[in-house]
Amino acid sequence: MPHYPPEPFRIKMVEPIRQISREAREAALQAAGYNLFAIKAEDIFIDLLTDSGTGAMSQEQWAAIMRGDESYAGARSYYHLKAAVEDIFGFKYFVPAHQGRAAENILAAVLVKPGQYVPSNMHFDTTDANIRARGGRPVNLVIDEAFDPANTHPFKGNLDIDKLKDFIERTGVEKIPFGMITVTNNSGGGQPVSMANLKAVAETYHAYNLPFFIDSARYAENAYFIKLREPGYEGKSTLEIAREMYALADGMTMSAKKDAIVNIGGLLCLNDETIFKQVRNELILREGFPTYGGLAGRDLEAMAVGLYEGLDETYLAYRLNQCAYLSKRLNEAGAPTIQPPGGHAVYLDAAAVLPHIPPGQFPGQALCVELYREGAIRGVEIGSVMFAYPDPDTGQTIHPRLELLRLAIPRRTYTQSHLDYVAGCTAQIKSRADQVRGYTFSYAPELLRHFTARFEPV
Ligand code: F0G
């Protein structure tokens, strides 16, 4: 049995969960059009849909909630958050936003013009969609190792510098408003980016005068991976590593619902005063006054505390080991996962578990449905449902290179026996895998279709 790290906390408040019958699960699946986003959370036993906003806040965060200052402008809570943001990330300007995609929307609204391109290692789906929504095109330039699930490269989230230079040369800087990178690379398996790569990416963008933004949802997990895996960083604290990461960039977007361990919140930070003034106006229009940005004062307080708790190394060691444990147990059950395991989730290689289902029939979605059918477990497809798009030039469907089912682990929420249960259910599915069928859409919107699509079994 792989090692399971003892949780560095004890449980002070509990939320009951229950398991509904097999018949009730089947009825729920049908009513939801086989889309797990449409199933009531009460009817899920182990919810690994996302690690976003689903973590357990600490006693310090709950105490901070009680200290929230709900003044419309200039609240004390805003200044607490400002101090934390400046201390950790060091940018000149920042605004709170209600979540990551709100920050992305504002950035895209201010900077992206139709026909422009935004490169990254891999954009997350909301970033991708926010760029497309402004007529831009997201471009993914992650290293090739990222597409080989078995490859154990320690920094599979790295951006390929040769591909980036080539892309900028071919496209022309005038068609690129800014460049990005996502840490950790969620769409590619929660894989980290090395400090060396961040430096090379920053140098390349800056050589072409392109502002560099970091999508920072999982900045703390990335910093801890650098500490564990990159020579020269073993003696540095995650806080020092985070500061070094952000000193390389011109700004960041952030969903605080991940590594800042809050239920809602986001940030947009940057150094350029002109862009900041535009951002501020857009924020007032869409989100709220710049000292609360669509959040309550109490949310700002919880975020200010959570930004540091996310960097706690005892917690991070436990968290990364928890992912590694689930990954090993799934492998023992005969289900391959992306290697090495990521920081926030385990990614089942659905194409390998269900090799008879072609990408056009959504193997990741099929596996997702089976896990619910078997054990009322909810994961999320990260494959052709989420990322297959018609080529804007040819109209032909382009499938992503990986068909995955992500099992994201909410922070400080589930215990070892919950994860053992997930591994047990996966083993059951594996034993009858050849009987699992693929799916087709019965409804699909144009953008972000995984949230509201409906399916039928083939
Ligand atoms: N960037 C990354 C890397 C993300 O993983 C997410 C959200 C966002 C941006 C958008 O942030 O949800 O606060 O608007 N990821 C969640 C997930 C939804 O399940 O991985 P948001």
PDB file of C-alpha atoms in Angstrom, residues 317-443:
ATOM      1  CA  ALA A 317       3.575  18.188   1.642  1.00  0.00           C
ATOM      2  CA  TYR A 318       0.371  16.512   2.838  1.00  0.00           C
ATOM      3  CA  ARG A 319      -1.584  17.774  -0.176  1.00  0.00           C
ATOM      4  CA  LEU A 320       0.870  16.627  -2.826  1.00  0.00           C
ATOM      5  CA  ASN A 321       1.240  13.246  -1.130  1.00  0.00           C
ATOM      6  CA  GLN A 322      -2.522  12.850  -1.010  1.00  0.00           C
ATOM      7  CA  CYS A 323      -2.652  13.238  -4.814  1.00  0.00           C
ATOM      8  CA  ALA A 324       0.245  10.810  -5.240  1.00  0.00           C
ATOM      9  CA  TYR A 325      -1.536   8.293  -2.982  1.00  0.00           C
ATOM     10  CA  LEU A 326      -4.772   8.367  -4.991  1.00  0.00           C
ATOM     11  CA  SER A 327      -2.801   8.111  -8.224  1.00  0.00           C
ATOM     12  CA  LYS A 328      -0.947   4.995  -6.979  1.00  0.00           C
ATOM     13  CA  ARG A 329      -4.149   3.352  -5.763  1.00  0.00           C
ATOM     14  CA  LEU A 330      -5.804   3.941  -9.145  1.00  0.00           C
ATOM     15  CA  ASN A 331      -2.787   2.501 -10.944  1.00  0.00           C
ATOM     16  CA  GLU A 332      -2.984  -0.575  -8.698  1.00  0.00           C
ATOM     17  CA  ALA A 333      -6.626  -0.839  -9.799  1.00  0.00           C
ATOM     18  CA  GLY A 334      -5.409  -1.025 -13.399  1.00  0.00           C
ATOM     19  CA  ALA A 335      -6.254   2.548 -14.382  1.00  0.00           C
ATOM     20  CA  PRO A 336      -3.340   4.593 -15.787  1.00  0.00           C
ATOM     21  CA  THR A 337      -3.011   8.192 -14.632  1.00  0.00           C
ATOM     22  CA  ILE A 338      -0.929  11.092 -15.878  1.00  0.00           C
ATOM     23  CA  GLN A 339       2.574  10.803 -14.461  1.00  0.00           C
ATOM     24  CA  PRO A 340       3.903  12.248 -12.305  1.00  0.00           C
ATOM     25  CA  PRO A 341       0.705  13.020 -10.335  1.00  0.00           C
ATOM     26  CA  GLY A 342      -0.194  16.715 -10.285  1.00  0.00           C
ATOM     27  CA  GLY A 343      -0.615  18.969  -7.279  1.00  0.00           C
ATOM     28  CA  HIS A 344      -4.381  19.257  -7.025  1.00  0.00           C
ATOM     29  CA  ALA A 345      -5.840  16.354  -8.909  1.00  0.00           C
ATOM     30  CA  VAL A 346      -5.316  12.952 -10.418  1.00  0.00           C
ATOM     31  CA  TYR A 347      -5.961  12.643 -14.128  1.00  0.00           C
ATOM     32  CA  LEU A 348      -7.176   9.261 -15.338  1.00  0.00           C
ATOM     33  CA  ASP A 349      -6.114   8.455 -18.870  1.00  0.00           C
ATOM     34  CA  ALA A 350      -9.617   7.701 -20.145  1.00  0.00           C
ATOM     35  CA  ALA A 351      -8.361   6.771 -23.611  1.00  0.00           C
ATOM     36  CA  ALA A 352      -6.282   4.009 -21.990  1.00  0.00           C
ATOM     37  CA  VAL A 353      -9.060   2.804 -19.630  1.00  0.00           C
ATOM     38  CA  LEU A 354     -11.652   2.733 -22.448  1.00  0.00           C
ATOM     39  CA  PRO A 355      -9.537   2.150 -25.583  1.00  0.00           C
ATOM     40  CA  HIS A 356     -12.552   1.022 -27.632  1.00  0.00           C
ATOM     41  CA  ILE A 357     -14.235   4.465 -27.407  1.00  0.00           C
ATOM     42  CA  PRO A 358     -12.984   6.962 -30.047  1.00  0.00           C
ATOM     43  CA  PRO A 359     -12.420  10.671 -29.152  1.00  0.00           C
ATOM     44  CA  GLY A 360     -15.589  11.641 -31.049  1.00  0.00           C
ATOM     45  CA  GLN A 361     -17.568   9.507 -28.577  1.00  0.00           C
ATOM     46  CA  PHE A 362     -15.977  11.100 -25.525  1.00  0.00           C
ATOM     47  CA  PRO A 363     -14.128   8.408 -23.519  1.00  0.00           C
ATOM     48  CA  GLY A 364     -13.527  10.873 -20.653  1.00  0.00           C
ATOM     49  CA  GLN A 365     -17.220  11.610 -20.368  1.00  0.00           C
ATOM     50  CA  ALA A 366     -18.030   7.887 -20.504  1.00  0.00           C
ATOM     51  CA  LEU A 367     -15.651   7.198 -17.623  1.00  0.00           C
ATOM     52  CA  CYS A 368     -17.097  10.134 -15.702  1.00  0.00           C
ATOM     53  CA  VAL A 369     -20.623   8.704 -16.031  1.00  0.00           C
ATOM     54  CA  GLU A 370     -19.415   5.231 -14.973  1.00  0.00           C
ATOM     55  CA  LEU A 371     -17.819   6.538 -11.772  1.00  0.00           C
ATOM     56  CA  TYR A 372     -21.096   8.124 -10.805  1.00  0.00           C
ATOM     57  CA  ARG A 373     -23.045   5.000 -11.727  1.00  0.00           C
ATOM     58  CA  GLU A 374     -20.661   2.816  -9.709  1.00  0.00           C
ATOM     59  CA  GLY A 375     -20.093   4.911  -6.615  1.00  0.00           C
ATOM     60  CA  ALA A 376     -21.835   8.310  -6.811  1.00  0.00           C
ATOM     61  CA  ILE A 377     -18.407   9.842  -7.396  1.00  0.00           C
ATOM     62  CA  ARG A 378     -18.137  13.009  -9.481  1.00  0.00           C
ATOM     63  CA  GLY A 379     -15.115  13.879 -11.595  1.00  0.00           C
ATOM     64  CA  VAL A 380     -14.834  16.072 -14.670  1.00  0.00           C
ATOM     65  CA  GLU A 381     -13.963  15.300 -18.253  1.00  0.00           C
ATOM     66  CA  ILE A 382     -10.967  17.178 -19.610  1.00  0.00           C
ATOM     67  CA  GLY A 383     -10.899  16.014 -23.189  1.00  0.00           C
ATOM     68  CA  SER A 384     -12.952  16.400 -26.340  1.00  0.00           C
ATOM     69  CA  VAL A 385     -16.101  17.616 -24.573  1.00  0.00           C
ATOM     70  CA  MET A 386     -14.159  20.501 -23.045  1.00  0.00           C
ATOM     71  CA  PHE A 387     -11.573  21.212 -25.699  1.00  0.00           C
ATOM     72  CA  ALA A 388     -12.537  19.926 -29.185  1.00  0.00           C
ATOM     73  CA  TYR A 389     -13.181  23.013 -31.352  1.00  0.00           C
ATOM     74  CA  PRO A 390     -13.862  23.487 -35.034  1.00  0.00           C
ATOM     75  CA  ASP A 391     -10.767  24.886 -36.723  1.00  0.00           C
ATOM     76  CA  PRO A 392     -11.663  28.554 -37.496  1.00  0.00           C
ATOM     77  CA  ASP A 393      -9.970  28.197 -40.924  1.00  0.00           C
ATOM     78  CA  THR A 394     -11.156  24.764 -42.085  1.00  0.00           C
ATOM     79  CA  GLY A 395     -14.225  24.044 -39.916  1.00  0.00           C
ATOM     80  CA  GLN A 396     -12.873  20.561 -39.123  1.00  0.00           C
ATOM     81  CA  THR A 397     -13.057  19.333 -35.536  1.00  0.00           C
ATOM     82  CA  ILE A 398      -9.701  19.398 -33.765  1.00  0.00           C
ATOM     83  CA  HIS A 399      -9.557  16.953 -30.853  1.00  0.00           C
ATOM     84  CA  PRO A 400      -7.197  17.600 -27.925  1.00  0.00           C
ATOM     85  CA  ARG A 401      -4.272  15.247 -27.623  1.00  0.00           C
ATOM     86  CA  LEU A 402      -5.403  13.777 -24.286  1.00  0.00           C
ATOM     87  CA  GLU A 403      -8.768  12.341 -23.213  1.00  0.00           C
ATOM     88  CA  LEU A 404      -8.773  12.636 -19.434  1.00  0.00           C
ATOM     89  CA  LEU A 405     -11.024  12.319 -16.439  1.00  0.00           C
ATOM     90  CA  ARG A 406      -9.867  14.646 -13.683  1.00  0.00           C
ATOM     91  CA  LEU A 407     -10.439  13.725 -10.057  1.00  0.00           C
ATOM     92  CA  ALA A 408      -9.722  17.002  -8.283  1.00  0.00           C
ATOM     93  CA  ILE A 409      -9.128  16.882  -4.545  1.00  0.00           C
ATOM     94  CA  PRO A 410     -10.769  19.663  -2.522  1.00  0.00           C
ATOM     95  CA  ARG A 411      -8.336  21.109   0.013  1.00  0.00           C
ATOM     96  CA  ARG A 412      -8.468  19.729   3.597  1.00  0.00           C
ATOM     97  CA  THR A 413     -11.825  18.021   2.899  1.00  0.00           C
ATOM     98  CA  TYR A 414     -11.605  14.272   2.250  1.00  0.00           C
ATOM     99  CA  THR A 415      -9.733  11.579   4.172  1.00  0.00           C
ATOM    100  CA  GLN A 416      -7.835   8.449   3.189  1.00  0.00           C
ATOM    101  CA  SER A 417     -10.891   6.184   3.325  1.00  0.00           C
ATOM    102  CA  HIS A 418     -12.727   8.442   0.877  1.00  0.00           C
ATOM    103  CA  LEU A 419      -9.856   8.074  -1.577  1.00  0.00           C
ATOM    104  CA  ASP A 420      -9.679   4.302  -1.017  1.00  0.00           C
ATOM    105  CA  TYR A 421     -13.359   4.134  -1.879  1.00  0.00           C
ATOM    106  CA  VAL A 422     -12.709   5.972  -5.164  1.00  0.00           C
ATOM    107  CA  ALA A 423      -9.933   3.509  -6.040  1.00  0.00           C
ATOM    108  CA  GLY A 424     -12.231   0.558  -5.233  1.00  0.00           C
ATOM    109  CA  CYS A 425     -15.004   1.850  -7.515  1.00  0.00           C
ATOM    110  CA  THR A 426     -12.470   2.444 -10.305  1.00  0.00           C
ATOM    111  CA  ALA A 427     -11.319  -1.177 -10.027  1.00  0.00           C
ATOM    112  CA  GLN A 428     -14.946  -2.292 -10.458  1.00  0.00           C
ATOM    113  CA  ILE A 429     -15.311  -0.238 -13.635  1.00  0.00           C
ATOM    114  CA  LYS A 430     -12.017  -1.518 -14.946  1.00  0.00           C
ATOM    115  CA  SER A 431     -13.272  -5.114 -14.613  1.00  0.00           C
ATOM    116  CA  ARG A 432     -16.220  -4.404 -16.937  1.00  0.00           C
ATOM    117  CA  ALA A 433     -14.602  -1.669 -19.066  1.00  0.00           C
ATOM    118  CA  ASP A 434     -15.331  -3.350 -22.419  1.00  0.00           C
ATOM    119  CA  GLN A 435     -19.076  -2.969 -21.804  1.00  0.00           C
ATOM    120  CA  VAL A 436     -18.910   0.812 -21.308  1.00  0.00           C
ATOM    121  CA  ARG A 437     -20.381   2.782 -24.225  1.00  0.00           C
ATOM    122  CA  GLY A 438     -19.495   6.179 -25.688  1.00  0.00           C
ATOM    123  CA  TYR A 439     -21.708   9.287 -25.863  1.00  0.00           C
ATOM    124  CA  THR A 440     -22.923  11.876 -28.373  1.00  0.00           C
ATOM    125  CA  PHE A 441     -24.221  15.386 -27.745  1.00  0.00           C
ATOM    126  CA  SER A 442     -27.967  15.898 -27.695  1.00  0.00           C
ATOM    127  CA  TYR A 443     -27.318  19.601 -26.964  1.00  0.00           C
TER     128      TYR A 443
END
